[in-house]
Every structure is written in C-alpha cells, then in structure tokens.
Amino acid sequence: MNKILKKIINDTKTFANQGKVATYIPELSKMNKNISGIVTIDMNNNIYSAGDTDIKFTIQSMSNIVTLLLALMDHGEKVFDKVGKEPSGDPFNSLKRLTNKNTDKPYNPMINAGSITITSMIKADNKEERIARIINLIKDLTGNDNIEINMDVYNSELKTGDKNRSIAYFLKDKNIIECEVCDVLDTYFKQCSIEIDCFDLANIGATLANDGISTITNKRIIPSKYATIAKAFMFTCGMYDDSGEFAVEVGIPAKSGVSGGIFCAVPNKMGIGVLGPSLDEKGNSIVGIEMLKLLTKEKNLCIFN
Ligand code: GLN
C-alpha cells in the first residue's frame, strides 16, 4: 500500500500548477502549493502514508463535521429544525439564498451559514467551554491529545471575516441563531483554525468509516446513527458546489477545507486524509481530488461498486 500511495503522490504532483492557494484568509496564502500528502487507515488500524505527511495545517470547514456531530449528540435530530439537509449548489460562503425572504434556514450544515448555525447550537455556558468541547471531540476522533488552535490563522480570519459576519447577522435577524453573534463567530473562527495533519484527518475518517468507533482504542466515540448522518452529508454536500461531480468521479463520502485538506470515510473500509494546498475555483484541493480518483480506482473504493 505504501508503494501505491507513493506512486499516487508522484503521478499527481503537477496538478498543483492548475490552481492556487487560498488568499482571502491572508495567513493561508503562506502555504506552499507544491506540497502533497496522503494517509490511509483501515479498520484494523493499519496506517499507510506517502508525501508531506508531517505538515500541519488548519482544519477549516472540515471542522463542520465535528460540530455537526456535537450538535447531534446535544440535541438529536432537532438540529434540523434550524438547518436543512439539501445541497445548495452555491459557493460555500454565499449569502444568496439567505437573503431570500422565503428561506427560513440554511440549506445544509456544510456551507458557512449552516455551520455557523450548528456552532451556535453546541451546548456550553460560554464561548470558552464551546471551543473546548470542539477541541476535545477532535482529540477523541483523531486519538491525538496535542490538538491546538493556530492563533495566526485565527487572527487572520478575525481580521478578514466580514462575509461570515454578514452571514451571522442575517441568521440572527431571522432568529436562526439565538446567542450573541460575536461569541458564535469567535468560536467559528477558532474551530476553523484548529491545526491537524493528514494522520489526524485519516483518523477522523477511519472513526466515521468504522461506525463511530475509534480504530485505535475500539471505543465508541459517536453513536452509530450520527456517524451515518455525517457520512451522508459528506457525500451530498462535503465538496461544496462540486459535490455531485465528486460523487460521480470518485464516489466516497468526503469533506474538504480551504487549507487544501480533504478527509474521507469509506464505510467499513478506511479513513483517508489528503493535503494539497493548491485549490480549484470551487475551493477544493486539485491534487487532493486527483489523488482520491487514483486511490479509489486502484482499491475499488467507490461506494456504489
Ligand atoms: N474559515 C473559512 C471560511 O469561513 C472556512 C471555509 C472553508 O474551508 N470552506 O471562509
């Protein structure tokens, strides 16, 4: 398997030239667009890797799955009174549907509007406790106790996050979020700025692929039905407005972030974490998608085969 992954890294390197790193969060523009890494973890916790797997980067919207899981564990499926279940087909930070007076909730928990709403629902007495609960669940899902926030990225998001502020004030105006806008945004910017690596991503994927049970400790982290819901959203909405294309071309549940990471949960088979900071116009890792195309073909991972 390590050999296969090494070949995949080599065969996809040049795709980095076709995109660019995210610049709208200035700190992210410092990433080297030519690095790439891949890690897979199977249900017996066999770990395989190739490429630049020692690089740390921020989790960005891949955190949306973690916060969704927390909100589901706090409230059950009442979560969907406030957030829908449908792909939006719009860019992840679009305001378009939110400003439409007939829209009564964000389309799904994977777009920024849905994710900010989900974050507002996580039970906590204050914003410190809320982010601590998010970090703790990431520690459980990754089996990594050294999970921290990258404060440079957080400050960069704070400085340039006006689109997200606009989204949050619309949500507040429509009574979709009930707590203080500033507090919710602080948590949202912090959750996006949590640092992980490809191993952490593969572990999150492996836990979800394994029905919510950690492949490291064999302990249940997530109730089975919520692990299933998370994989459903990853499949239908995880790659932003490219989710349909990805479903046809790759065919596995996946969630991406603008740092260039993608994690995947192939049910009962494996978790995958990839990094490639060069993004396409939708905000997905170009090299990451190419790597996943090759791996799913080679290992016959498409969930419909
Ligand atoms: N922090 C980013 C934002 O709010 C996350 C977006 C993403 O990864 N798609 O814009």
PDB file of C-alpha atoms and ligand atoms in Angstrom, residues 24-25 28 59-62 64 92-93 110 112 116 157 163-164 188-189 192-193 240 255-259 282-283, ligand 1:
ATOM      1  CA  TYR A  24      -8.850  35.564   1.180  1.00  0.00           C
ATOM      2  CA  ILE A  25      -7.594  34.450   4.591  1.00  0.00           C
ATOM      3  CA  LEU A  28      -3.395  30.672   4.384  1.00  0.00           C
ATOM      4  CA  ILE A  59      -8.914  22.135   9.584  1.00  0.00           C
ATOM      5  CA  GLN A  60     -11.137  24.936   8.105  1.00  0.00           C
ATOM      6  CA  SER A  61     -14.568  23.651   7.010  1.00  0.00           C
ATOM      7  CA  MET A  62     -13.596  20.062   7.691  1.00  0.00           C
ATOM      8  CA  ASN A  64     -18.121  21.374  10.153  1.00  0.00           C
ATOM      9  CA  PHE A  92     -19.761  27.728   0.479  1.00  0.00           C
ATOM     10  CA  ASN A  93     -19.829  31.347   1.639  1.00  0.00           C
ATOM     11  CA  MET A 110     -21.618  22.080   5.423  1.00  0.00           C
ATOM     12  CA  ASN A 112     -20.742  28.505   6.173  1.00  0.00           C
ATOM     13  CA  ILE A 116     -22.243  28.899  11.925  1.00  0.00           C
ATOM     14  CA  GLU A 157      -9.792  35.087   9.975  1.00  0.00           C
ATOM     15  CA  LYS A 163     -18.508  37.793   4.810  1.00  0.00           C
ATOM     16  CA  ASN A 164     -19.008  35.416   7.719  1.00  0.00           C
ATOM     17  CA  TYR A 188     -16.418  29.533  14.363  1.00  0.00           C
ATOM     18  CA  PHE A 189     -13.124  31.288  13.517  1.00  0.00           C
ATOM     19  CA  CYS A 192     -11.589  26.656  11.536  1.00  0.00           C
ATOM     20  CA  SER A 193      -8.106  27.493  12.884  1.00  0.00           C
ATOM     21  CA  TYR A 240     -19.126  22.370  -1.698  1.00  0.00           C
ATOM     22  CA  LYS A 255     -15.185  16.742   3.346  1.00  0.00           C
ATOM     23  CA  SER A 256     -12.782  19.418   2.186  1.00  0.00           C
ATOM     24  CA  GLY A 257     -11.445  22.679   3.607  1.00  0.00           C
ATOM     25  CA  VAL A 258      -9.821  25.740   2.029  1.00  0.00           C
ATOM     26  CA  SER A 259      -6.451  24.868   3.583  1.00  0.00           C
ATOM     27  CA  LYS A 282     -14.682  25.902  -6.009  1.00  0.00           C
ATOM     28  CA  GLY A 283     -12.150  25.860  -3.154  1.00  0.00           C
TER      29      GLY A 283
HETATM   30  N1  GLN B   1     -12.677  29.655   7.578  1.00  0.00           N
HETATM   31  C1  GLN B   1     -13.171  29.504   6.244  1.00  0.00           C
HETATM   32  C2  GLN B   1     -14.288  30.492   5.979  1.00  0.00           C
HETATM   33  O1  GLN B   1     -15.050  30.750   6.865  1.00  0.00           O
HETATM   34  C3  GLN B   1     -13.658  28.107   6.047  1.00  0.00           C
HETATM   35  C4  GLN B   1     -14.201  27.883   4.664  1.00  0.00           C
HETATM   36  C5  GLN B   1     -13.853  26.586   4.042  1.00  0.00           C
HETATM   37  O2  GLN B   1     -12.946  25.852   4.434  1.00  0.00           O
HETATM   38  N2  GLN B   1     -14.562  26.306   3.001  1.00  0.00           N
HETATM   39  O3  GLN B   1     -14.423  31.041   4.918  1.00  0.00           O
END
